[in-house]
Short mmCIF file of C-alpha atoms in Angstrom, two decimals:
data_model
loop_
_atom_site.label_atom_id
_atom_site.label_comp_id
_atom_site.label_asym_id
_atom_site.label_seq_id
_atom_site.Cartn_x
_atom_site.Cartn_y
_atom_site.Cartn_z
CA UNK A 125 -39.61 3.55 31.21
CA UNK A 126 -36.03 4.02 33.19
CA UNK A 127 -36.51 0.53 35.34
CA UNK A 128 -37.82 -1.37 32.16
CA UNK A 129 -34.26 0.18 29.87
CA UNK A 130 -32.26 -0.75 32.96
CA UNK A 131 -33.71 -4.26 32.93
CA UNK A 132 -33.45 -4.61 29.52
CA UNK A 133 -29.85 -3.53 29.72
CA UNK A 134 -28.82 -5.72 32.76
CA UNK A 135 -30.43 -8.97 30.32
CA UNK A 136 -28.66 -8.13 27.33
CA UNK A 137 -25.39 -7.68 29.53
CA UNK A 138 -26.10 -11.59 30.66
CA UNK A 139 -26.54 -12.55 27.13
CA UNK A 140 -24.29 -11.14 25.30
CA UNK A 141 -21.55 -10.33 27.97
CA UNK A 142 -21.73 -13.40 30.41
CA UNK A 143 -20.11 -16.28 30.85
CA UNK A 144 -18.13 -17.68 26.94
CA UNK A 145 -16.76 -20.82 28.45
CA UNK A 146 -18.69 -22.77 25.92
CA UNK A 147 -17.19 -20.77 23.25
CA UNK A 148 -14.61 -20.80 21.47
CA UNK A 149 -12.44 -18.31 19.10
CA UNK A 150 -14.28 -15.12 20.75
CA UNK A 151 -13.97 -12.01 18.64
CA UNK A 152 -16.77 -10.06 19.56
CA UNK A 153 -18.09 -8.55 22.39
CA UNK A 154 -21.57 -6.77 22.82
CA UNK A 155 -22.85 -3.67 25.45
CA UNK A 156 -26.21 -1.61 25.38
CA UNK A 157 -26.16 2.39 24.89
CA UNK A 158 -28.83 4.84 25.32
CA UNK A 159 -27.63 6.71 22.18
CA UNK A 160 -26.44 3.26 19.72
CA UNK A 161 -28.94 0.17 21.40
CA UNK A 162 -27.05 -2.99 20.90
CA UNK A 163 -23.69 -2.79 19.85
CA UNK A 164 -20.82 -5.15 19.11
CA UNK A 165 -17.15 -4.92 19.39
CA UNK A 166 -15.30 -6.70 17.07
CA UNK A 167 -11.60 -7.98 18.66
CA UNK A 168 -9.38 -7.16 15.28
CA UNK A 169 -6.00 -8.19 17.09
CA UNK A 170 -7.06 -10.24 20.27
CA UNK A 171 -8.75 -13.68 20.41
CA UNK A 172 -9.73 -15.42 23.22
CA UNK A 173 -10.77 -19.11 24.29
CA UNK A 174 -9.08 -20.45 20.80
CA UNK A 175 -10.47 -23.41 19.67
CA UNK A 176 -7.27 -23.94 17.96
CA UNK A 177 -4.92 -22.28 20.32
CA UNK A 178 -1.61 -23.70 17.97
CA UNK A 179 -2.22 -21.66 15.29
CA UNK A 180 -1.17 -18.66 17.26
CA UNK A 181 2.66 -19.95 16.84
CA UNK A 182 2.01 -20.10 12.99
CA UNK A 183 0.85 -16.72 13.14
CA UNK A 184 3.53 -15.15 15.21
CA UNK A 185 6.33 -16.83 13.14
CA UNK A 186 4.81 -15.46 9.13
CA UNK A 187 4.60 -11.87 10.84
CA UNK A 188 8.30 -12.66 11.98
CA UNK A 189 9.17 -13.49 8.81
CA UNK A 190 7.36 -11.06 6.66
CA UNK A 191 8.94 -8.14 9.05
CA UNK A 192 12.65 -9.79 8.63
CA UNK A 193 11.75 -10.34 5.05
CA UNK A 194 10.48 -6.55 4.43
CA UNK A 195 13.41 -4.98 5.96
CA UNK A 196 16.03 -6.97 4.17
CA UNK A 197 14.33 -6.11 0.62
CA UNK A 198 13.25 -2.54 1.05
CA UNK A 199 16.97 -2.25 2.80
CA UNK A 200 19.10 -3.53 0.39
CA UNK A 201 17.29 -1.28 -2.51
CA UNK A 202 17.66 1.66 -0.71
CA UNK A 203 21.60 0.63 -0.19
CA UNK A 204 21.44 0.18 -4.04
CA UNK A 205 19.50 3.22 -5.23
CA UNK A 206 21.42 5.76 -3.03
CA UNK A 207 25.09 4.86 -2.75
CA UNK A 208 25.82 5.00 -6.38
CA UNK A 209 25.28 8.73 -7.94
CA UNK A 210 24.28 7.80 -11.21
CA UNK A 211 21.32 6.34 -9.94
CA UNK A 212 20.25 9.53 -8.28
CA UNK A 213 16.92 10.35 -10.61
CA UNK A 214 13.18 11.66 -9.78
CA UNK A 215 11.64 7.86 -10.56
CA UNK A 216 14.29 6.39 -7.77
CA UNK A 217 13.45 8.95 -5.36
CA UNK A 218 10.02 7.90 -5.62
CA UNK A 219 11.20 4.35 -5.05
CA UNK A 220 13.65 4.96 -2.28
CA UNK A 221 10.42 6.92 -0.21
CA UNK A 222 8.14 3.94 -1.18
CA UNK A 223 10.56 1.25 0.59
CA UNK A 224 11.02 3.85 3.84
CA UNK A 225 6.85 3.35 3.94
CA UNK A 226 7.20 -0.30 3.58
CA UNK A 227 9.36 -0.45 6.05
CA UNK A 228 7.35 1.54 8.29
CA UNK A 229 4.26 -0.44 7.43
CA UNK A 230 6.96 -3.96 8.26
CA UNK A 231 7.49 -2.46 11.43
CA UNK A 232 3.62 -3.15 12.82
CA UNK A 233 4.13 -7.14 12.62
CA UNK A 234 5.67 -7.30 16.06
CA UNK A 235 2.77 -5.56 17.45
CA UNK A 236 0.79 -7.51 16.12
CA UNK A 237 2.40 -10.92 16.85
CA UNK A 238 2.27 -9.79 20.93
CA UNK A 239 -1.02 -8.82 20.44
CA UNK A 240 -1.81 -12.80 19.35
CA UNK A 241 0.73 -14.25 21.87
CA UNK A 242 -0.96 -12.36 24.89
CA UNK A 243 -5.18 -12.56 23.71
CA UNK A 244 -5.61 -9.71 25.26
CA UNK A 245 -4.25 -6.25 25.08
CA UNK A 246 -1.45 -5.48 27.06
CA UNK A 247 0.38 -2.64 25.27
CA UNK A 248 -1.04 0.13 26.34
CA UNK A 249 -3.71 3.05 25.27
CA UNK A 250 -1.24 4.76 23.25
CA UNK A 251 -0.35 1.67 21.03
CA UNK A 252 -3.81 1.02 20.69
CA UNK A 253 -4.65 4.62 19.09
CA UNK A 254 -1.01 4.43 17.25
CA UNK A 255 -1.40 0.92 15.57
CA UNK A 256 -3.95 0.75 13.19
CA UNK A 257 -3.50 4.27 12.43
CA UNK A 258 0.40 4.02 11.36
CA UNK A 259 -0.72 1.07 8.86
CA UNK A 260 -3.47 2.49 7.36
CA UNK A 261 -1.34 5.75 7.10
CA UNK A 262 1.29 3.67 5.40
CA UNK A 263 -0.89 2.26 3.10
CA UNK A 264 -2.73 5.27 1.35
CA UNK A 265 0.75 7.00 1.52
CA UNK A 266 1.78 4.04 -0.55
CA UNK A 267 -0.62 4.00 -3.34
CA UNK A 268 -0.64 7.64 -3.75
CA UNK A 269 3.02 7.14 -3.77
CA UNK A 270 2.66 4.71 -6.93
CA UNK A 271 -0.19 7.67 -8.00
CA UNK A 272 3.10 10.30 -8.26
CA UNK A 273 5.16 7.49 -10.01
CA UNK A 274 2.51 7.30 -12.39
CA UNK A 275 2.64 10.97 -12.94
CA UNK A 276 6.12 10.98 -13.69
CA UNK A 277 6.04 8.42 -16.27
CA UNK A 278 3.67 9.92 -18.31
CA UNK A 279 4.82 13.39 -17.96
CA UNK A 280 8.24 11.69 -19.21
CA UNK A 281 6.85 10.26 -22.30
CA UNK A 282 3.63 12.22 -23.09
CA UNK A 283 5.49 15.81 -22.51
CA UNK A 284 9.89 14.69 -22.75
CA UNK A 285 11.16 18.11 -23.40
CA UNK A 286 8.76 20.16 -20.98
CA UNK A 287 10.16 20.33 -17.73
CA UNK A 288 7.49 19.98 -14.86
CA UNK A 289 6.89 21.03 -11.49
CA UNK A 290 7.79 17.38 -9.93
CA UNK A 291 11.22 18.22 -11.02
CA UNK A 292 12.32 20.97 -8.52
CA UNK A 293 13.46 19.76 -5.13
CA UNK A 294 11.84 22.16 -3.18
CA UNK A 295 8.37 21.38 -5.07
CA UNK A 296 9.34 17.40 -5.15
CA UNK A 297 9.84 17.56 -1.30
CA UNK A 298 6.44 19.78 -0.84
CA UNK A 299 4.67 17.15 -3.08
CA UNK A 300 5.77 14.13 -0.60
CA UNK A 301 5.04 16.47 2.38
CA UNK A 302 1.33 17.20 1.18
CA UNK A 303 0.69 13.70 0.48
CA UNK A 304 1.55 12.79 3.71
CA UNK A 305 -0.56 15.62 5.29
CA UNK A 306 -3.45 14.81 4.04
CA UNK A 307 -3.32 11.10 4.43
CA UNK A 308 -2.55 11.97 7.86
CA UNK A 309 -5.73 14.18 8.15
CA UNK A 310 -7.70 11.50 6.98
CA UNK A 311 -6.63 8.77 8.71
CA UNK A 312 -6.67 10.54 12.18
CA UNK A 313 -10.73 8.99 12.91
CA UNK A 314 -8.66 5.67 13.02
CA UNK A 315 -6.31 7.14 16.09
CA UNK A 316 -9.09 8.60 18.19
CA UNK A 317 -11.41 6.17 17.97
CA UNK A 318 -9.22 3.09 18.12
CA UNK A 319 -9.83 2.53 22.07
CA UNK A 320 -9.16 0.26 25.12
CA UNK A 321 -12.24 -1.32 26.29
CA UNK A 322 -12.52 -3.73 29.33
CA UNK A 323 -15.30 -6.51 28.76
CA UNK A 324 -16.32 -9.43 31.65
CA UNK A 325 -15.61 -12.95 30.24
CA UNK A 326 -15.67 -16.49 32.06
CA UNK A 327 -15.57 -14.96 35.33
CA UNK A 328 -12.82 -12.57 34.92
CA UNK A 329 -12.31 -9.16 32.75
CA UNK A 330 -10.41 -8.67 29.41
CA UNK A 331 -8.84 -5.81 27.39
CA UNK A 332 -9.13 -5.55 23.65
CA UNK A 333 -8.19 -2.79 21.36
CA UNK A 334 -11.49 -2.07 19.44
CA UNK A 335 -13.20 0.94 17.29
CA UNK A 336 -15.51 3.15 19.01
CA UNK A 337 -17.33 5.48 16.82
CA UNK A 338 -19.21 8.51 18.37
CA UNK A 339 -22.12 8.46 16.39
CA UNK A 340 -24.61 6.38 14.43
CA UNK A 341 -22.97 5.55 10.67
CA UNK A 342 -19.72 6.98 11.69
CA UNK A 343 -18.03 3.83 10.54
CA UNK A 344 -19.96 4.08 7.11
CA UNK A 345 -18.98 7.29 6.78
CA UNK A 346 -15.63 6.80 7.10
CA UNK A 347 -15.47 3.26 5.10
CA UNK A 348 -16.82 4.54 1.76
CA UNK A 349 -14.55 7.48 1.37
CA UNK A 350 -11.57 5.16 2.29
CA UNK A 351 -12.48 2.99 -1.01
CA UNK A 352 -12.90 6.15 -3.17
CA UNK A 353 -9.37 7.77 -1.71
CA UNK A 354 -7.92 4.66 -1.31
CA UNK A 355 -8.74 2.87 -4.26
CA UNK A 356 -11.09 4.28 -6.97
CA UNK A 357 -8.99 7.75 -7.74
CA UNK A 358 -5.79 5.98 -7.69
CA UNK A 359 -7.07 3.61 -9.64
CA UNK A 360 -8.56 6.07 -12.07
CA UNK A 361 -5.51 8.51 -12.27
CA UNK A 362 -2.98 5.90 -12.93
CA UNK A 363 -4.82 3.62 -15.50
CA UNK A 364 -5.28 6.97 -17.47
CA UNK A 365 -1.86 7.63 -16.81
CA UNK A 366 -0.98 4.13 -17.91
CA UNK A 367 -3.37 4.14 -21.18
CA UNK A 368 -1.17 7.53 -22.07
CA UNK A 369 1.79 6.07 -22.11
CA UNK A 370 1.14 3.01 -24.10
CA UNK A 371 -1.12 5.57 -26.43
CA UNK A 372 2.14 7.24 -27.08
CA UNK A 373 4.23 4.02 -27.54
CA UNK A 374 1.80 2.96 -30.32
CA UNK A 375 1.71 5.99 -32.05
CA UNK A 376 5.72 5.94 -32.06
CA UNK A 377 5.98 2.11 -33.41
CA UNK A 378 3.01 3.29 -35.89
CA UNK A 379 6.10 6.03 -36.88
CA UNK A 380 8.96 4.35 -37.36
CA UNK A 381 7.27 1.51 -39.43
CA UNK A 382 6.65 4.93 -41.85
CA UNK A 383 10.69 5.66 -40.92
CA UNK A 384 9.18 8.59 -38.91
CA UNK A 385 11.20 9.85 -35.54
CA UNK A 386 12.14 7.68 -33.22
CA UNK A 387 10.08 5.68 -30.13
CA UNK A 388 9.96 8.39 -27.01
CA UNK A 389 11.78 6.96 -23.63
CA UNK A 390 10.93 6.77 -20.17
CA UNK A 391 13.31 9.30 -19.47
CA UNK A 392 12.65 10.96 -16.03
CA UNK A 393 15.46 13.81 -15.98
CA UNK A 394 17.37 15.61 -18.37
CA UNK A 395 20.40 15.40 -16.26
CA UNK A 396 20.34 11.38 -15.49
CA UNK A 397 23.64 9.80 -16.08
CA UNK A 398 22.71 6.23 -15.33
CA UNK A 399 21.23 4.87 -19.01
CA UNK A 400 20.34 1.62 -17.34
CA UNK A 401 18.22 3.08 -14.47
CA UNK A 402 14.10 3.40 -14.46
CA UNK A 403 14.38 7.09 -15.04
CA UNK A 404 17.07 7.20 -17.85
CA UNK A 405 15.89 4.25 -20.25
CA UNK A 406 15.62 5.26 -23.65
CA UNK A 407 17.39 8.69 -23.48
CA UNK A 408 15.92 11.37 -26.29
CA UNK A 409 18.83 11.81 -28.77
CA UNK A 410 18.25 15.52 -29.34
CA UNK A 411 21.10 16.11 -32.09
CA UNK A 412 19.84 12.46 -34.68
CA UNK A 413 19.75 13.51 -37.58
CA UNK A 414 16.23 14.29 -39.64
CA UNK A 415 17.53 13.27 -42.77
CA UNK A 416 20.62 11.37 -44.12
CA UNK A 417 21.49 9.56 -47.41
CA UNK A 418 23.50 6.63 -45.32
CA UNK A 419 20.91 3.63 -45.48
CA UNK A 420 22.88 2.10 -43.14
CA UNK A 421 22.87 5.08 -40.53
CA UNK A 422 19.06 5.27 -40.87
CA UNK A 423 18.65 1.51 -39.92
CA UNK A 424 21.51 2.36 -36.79
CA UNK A 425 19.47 4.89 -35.93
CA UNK A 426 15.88 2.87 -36.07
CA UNK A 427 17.63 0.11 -34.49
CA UNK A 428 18.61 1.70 -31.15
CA UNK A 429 15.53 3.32 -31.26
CA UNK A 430 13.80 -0.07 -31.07
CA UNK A 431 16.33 -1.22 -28.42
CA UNK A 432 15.60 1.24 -26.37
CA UNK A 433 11.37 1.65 -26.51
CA UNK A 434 11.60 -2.20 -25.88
CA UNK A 435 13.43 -1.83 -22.35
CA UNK A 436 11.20 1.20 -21.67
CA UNK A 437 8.40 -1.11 -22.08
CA UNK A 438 9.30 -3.04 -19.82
CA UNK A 439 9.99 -0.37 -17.49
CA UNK A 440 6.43 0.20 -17.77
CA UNK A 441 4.87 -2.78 -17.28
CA UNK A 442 6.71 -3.82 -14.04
CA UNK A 443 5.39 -0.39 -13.05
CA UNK A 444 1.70 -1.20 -14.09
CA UNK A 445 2.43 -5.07 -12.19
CA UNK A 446 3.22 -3.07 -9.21
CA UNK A 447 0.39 -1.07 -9.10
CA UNK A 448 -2.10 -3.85 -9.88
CA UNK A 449 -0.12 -6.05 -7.45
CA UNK A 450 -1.11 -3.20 -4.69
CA UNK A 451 -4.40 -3.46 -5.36
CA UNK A 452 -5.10 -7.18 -5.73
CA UNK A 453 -2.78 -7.62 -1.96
CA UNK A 454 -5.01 -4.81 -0.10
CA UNK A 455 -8.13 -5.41 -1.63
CA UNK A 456 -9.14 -8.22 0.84
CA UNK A 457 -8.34 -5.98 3.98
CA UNK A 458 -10.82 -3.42 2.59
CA UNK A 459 -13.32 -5.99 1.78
CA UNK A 460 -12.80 -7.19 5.31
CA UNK A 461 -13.31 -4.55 7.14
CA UNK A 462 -16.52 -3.79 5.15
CA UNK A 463 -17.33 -7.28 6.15
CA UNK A 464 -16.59 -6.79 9.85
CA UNK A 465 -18.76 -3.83 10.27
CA UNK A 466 -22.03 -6.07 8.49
CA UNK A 467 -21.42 -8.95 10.57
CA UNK A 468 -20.80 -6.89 13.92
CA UNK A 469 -24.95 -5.90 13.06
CA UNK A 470 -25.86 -9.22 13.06
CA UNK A 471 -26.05 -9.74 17.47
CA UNK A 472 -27.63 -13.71 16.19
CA UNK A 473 -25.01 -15.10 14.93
CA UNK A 474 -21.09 -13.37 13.88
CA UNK A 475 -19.58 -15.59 11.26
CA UNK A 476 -15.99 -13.42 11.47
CA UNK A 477 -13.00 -14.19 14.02
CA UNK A 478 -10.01 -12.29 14.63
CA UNK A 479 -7.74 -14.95 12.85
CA UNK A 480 -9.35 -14.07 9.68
CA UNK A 481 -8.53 -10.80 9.84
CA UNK A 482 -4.96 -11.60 10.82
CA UNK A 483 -4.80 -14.18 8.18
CA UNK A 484 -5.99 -11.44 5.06
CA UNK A 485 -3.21 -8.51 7.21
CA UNK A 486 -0.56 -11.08 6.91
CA UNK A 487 -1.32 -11.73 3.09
CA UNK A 488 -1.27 -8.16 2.57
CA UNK A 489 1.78 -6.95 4.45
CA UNK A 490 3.68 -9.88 2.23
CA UNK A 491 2.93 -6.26 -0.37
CA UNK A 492 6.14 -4.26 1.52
CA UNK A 493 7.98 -7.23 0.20
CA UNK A 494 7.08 -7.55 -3.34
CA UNK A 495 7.11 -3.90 -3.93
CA UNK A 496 11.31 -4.05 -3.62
CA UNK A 497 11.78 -7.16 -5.64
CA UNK A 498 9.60 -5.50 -7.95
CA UNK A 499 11.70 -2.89 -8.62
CA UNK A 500 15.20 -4.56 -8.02
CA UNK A 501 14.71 -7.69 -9.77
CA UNK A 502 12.80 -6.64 -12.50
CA UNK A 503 15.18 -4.16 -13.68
CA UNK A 504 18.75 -4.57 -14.90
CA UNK A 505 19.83 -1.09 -13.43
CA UNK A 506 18.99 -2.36 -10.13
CA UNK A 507 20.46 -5.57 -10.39
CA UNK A 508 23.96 -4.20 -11.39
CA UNK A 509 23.41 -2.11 -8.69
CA UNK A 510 22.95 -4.52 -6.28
CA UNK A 511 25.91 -6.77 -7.61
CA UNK A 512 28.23 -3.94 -6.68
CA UNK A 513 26.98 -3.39 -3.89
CA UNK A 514 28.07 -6.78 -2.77
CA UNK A 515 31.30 -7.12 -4.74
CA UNK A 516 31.94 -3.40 -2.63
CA UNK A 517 30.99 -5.27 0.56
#
């Protein structure tokens, strides 16, 4: 049986391994094991003999500008949020931590671009094992990021006047330091297996920066927990999150058309000075009165109630665009990489390159830009805040 394996191995090798000349846009390569059979290597980062080999400079320059973009953004709303005390508040914490990920997940589109410039891999082991693992790090850190945003508002509305554990610094700061534990846990698969591999092609040998997994459905296994963590309990904890908040906003409006209390706010912190900012909207007014003979006072009173639920609203629903913004920008990479892993099985015919998945990262790292205009062009707080920030300047 050992000559007729080695045979068999030596013919696949000239198959699937020889010389690509004729082909163009290669993004897979192929190798026999004892322990796996037949299995395929899909590129991710590197393509070589490209059909179209102009493209690369469109690539190179949208990662340029996405990075440039990102960092200007996520920048300037950190300048904003933390300068100016009054906007110091749990909610812009929250934010100011979700622009430092952006930025970090910003800071992979170099990489990337010399990764496309060169074909092959030339950075190094260590980049290889450090790249895909610092996005998808970044990414899960994000949503559960929005998941603790989420939280905050509907501990704010649903519970105003109960003080919870999110609002202690040292619990706040052990909160952001578990989240990124864990994500780190799970994302560490991505950093060992992530590997250089050396592969014969037209004559000569190439590197590429591929996923090796030590076992047989490793990749599965891996895969479908990432959409539950990644996607399906976010999604779960903040649309119930979500559908308490707006539960609570109806049943305040249903109120005050009876001339009952007044609409709850969005109020993060007890102690926020800024009335403008995400976290201070819509302030509780403790000493109102419960009753009062002034018609006119009542309608005062009912009026700025109204004022206020209506720009907590809105606070809200940039939120909930944010969120489903996330999801909608990194569906496609999940969806991809579920792809890649059915069409690396298929040793006929692969229908995937490596510009499509460069194409679908691009379209979701444009997500570390929208998440700052979100949040400082959506709301008025942060647009005062960034006009003084340039009348200081």
């Amino acid at each position: 049986m050992a000559p007729y394996k080695s045979d068999y191995t030596r013919n696949f090798s000239k198959i699937a391994m020889g010389n690509m000349s004729g082909v163009t846009d290669v993004s897979y390569f192929h190798d026999y094991d004892d322990i796996f059979g037949n299995r395929s290597f899909f590129t991710f980062l590197s393509e070589f003999q490209r059909g179209q080999p102009q493209l690369v400079y469109v690539e190179v320059t949208m990662l340029i500008v996405i990075m440039i973009a990102a960092y200007v953004t996520n920048i300037i709303l950190v300048l904003v949020l933390t300068r100016d005390r009054q906007m110091h508040n749990w909610t812009n914490y929250l934010i100011v931590h979700l622009c430092c990920v952006d930025i970090l997940l910003a800071s992979a589109a170099p990489f990337i671009a010399a990764a496309r410039i060169t074909q092959g891999w030339t950075m190094g082991s260590g980049v290889c094992h450090g790249l895909m693992y610092t996005m998808t790090l970044s990414a899960t850190v994000t949503m559960w990021t929005m998941v603790l945003i989420s939280i905050e508002r509907c501990h704010t509305i649903v519970k105003p006047f109960k003080r919870g554990c999110i609002y202690d610094k040292l619990c706040f700061a052990g909160t952001l330091a578990v989240v990124w534990a864990a994500c780190g846990l799970y994302c560490l698969p991505l950093a060992l297996y992530f590997k250089e591999r050396t592969f014969p092609l037209g004559g000569n040998e190439v590197v590429i920066c591929t996923l090796e997994w030590p076992a047989v459905g490793a990749s599965y296994i891996f895969t479908i927990p990432a959409l539950l963590l990644t996607f399906c309990i976010p999604l779960v904890v903040i649309s119930v999150n979500y559908y308490r908040v707006f539960k609570t906003f109806w049943k305040s409006r249903a109120r005050l058309k009876t001339r009952d209390m007044p609409l709850p706010s969005l109020s993060t912190d007890s102690r926020s000075k800024e009335r403008g900012s995400p976290a201070s909207v819509g302030k509780h007014h403790k000493n109102l009165p419960r009753q009062t003979s002034n018609v006119d006072a009542n309608r005062t009173i009912r009026f700025k109630a109204t004022a206020f639920s209506g720009k907590d609203v809105r606070v809200v629903k940039v939120l909930v665009m944010l969120v489903v913004t996330f999801f909608l920008m990194w569906l496609p990479v999940m969806i991809m990489i579920l792809l890649i892993q059915l069409d690396g099985e298929n040793f006929q015919r692969h229908m995937l390159k490596s510009h499509h998945f460069v194409g679908v990262l691009c379209f979701t790292l444009c997500n570390a830009i929208l998440n700052p205009v979100f949040y400082g062009l959506l709301n008025e707080s942060n647009r005062n805040g960034l006009r003084k920030l340039f009348i200081r300047t």
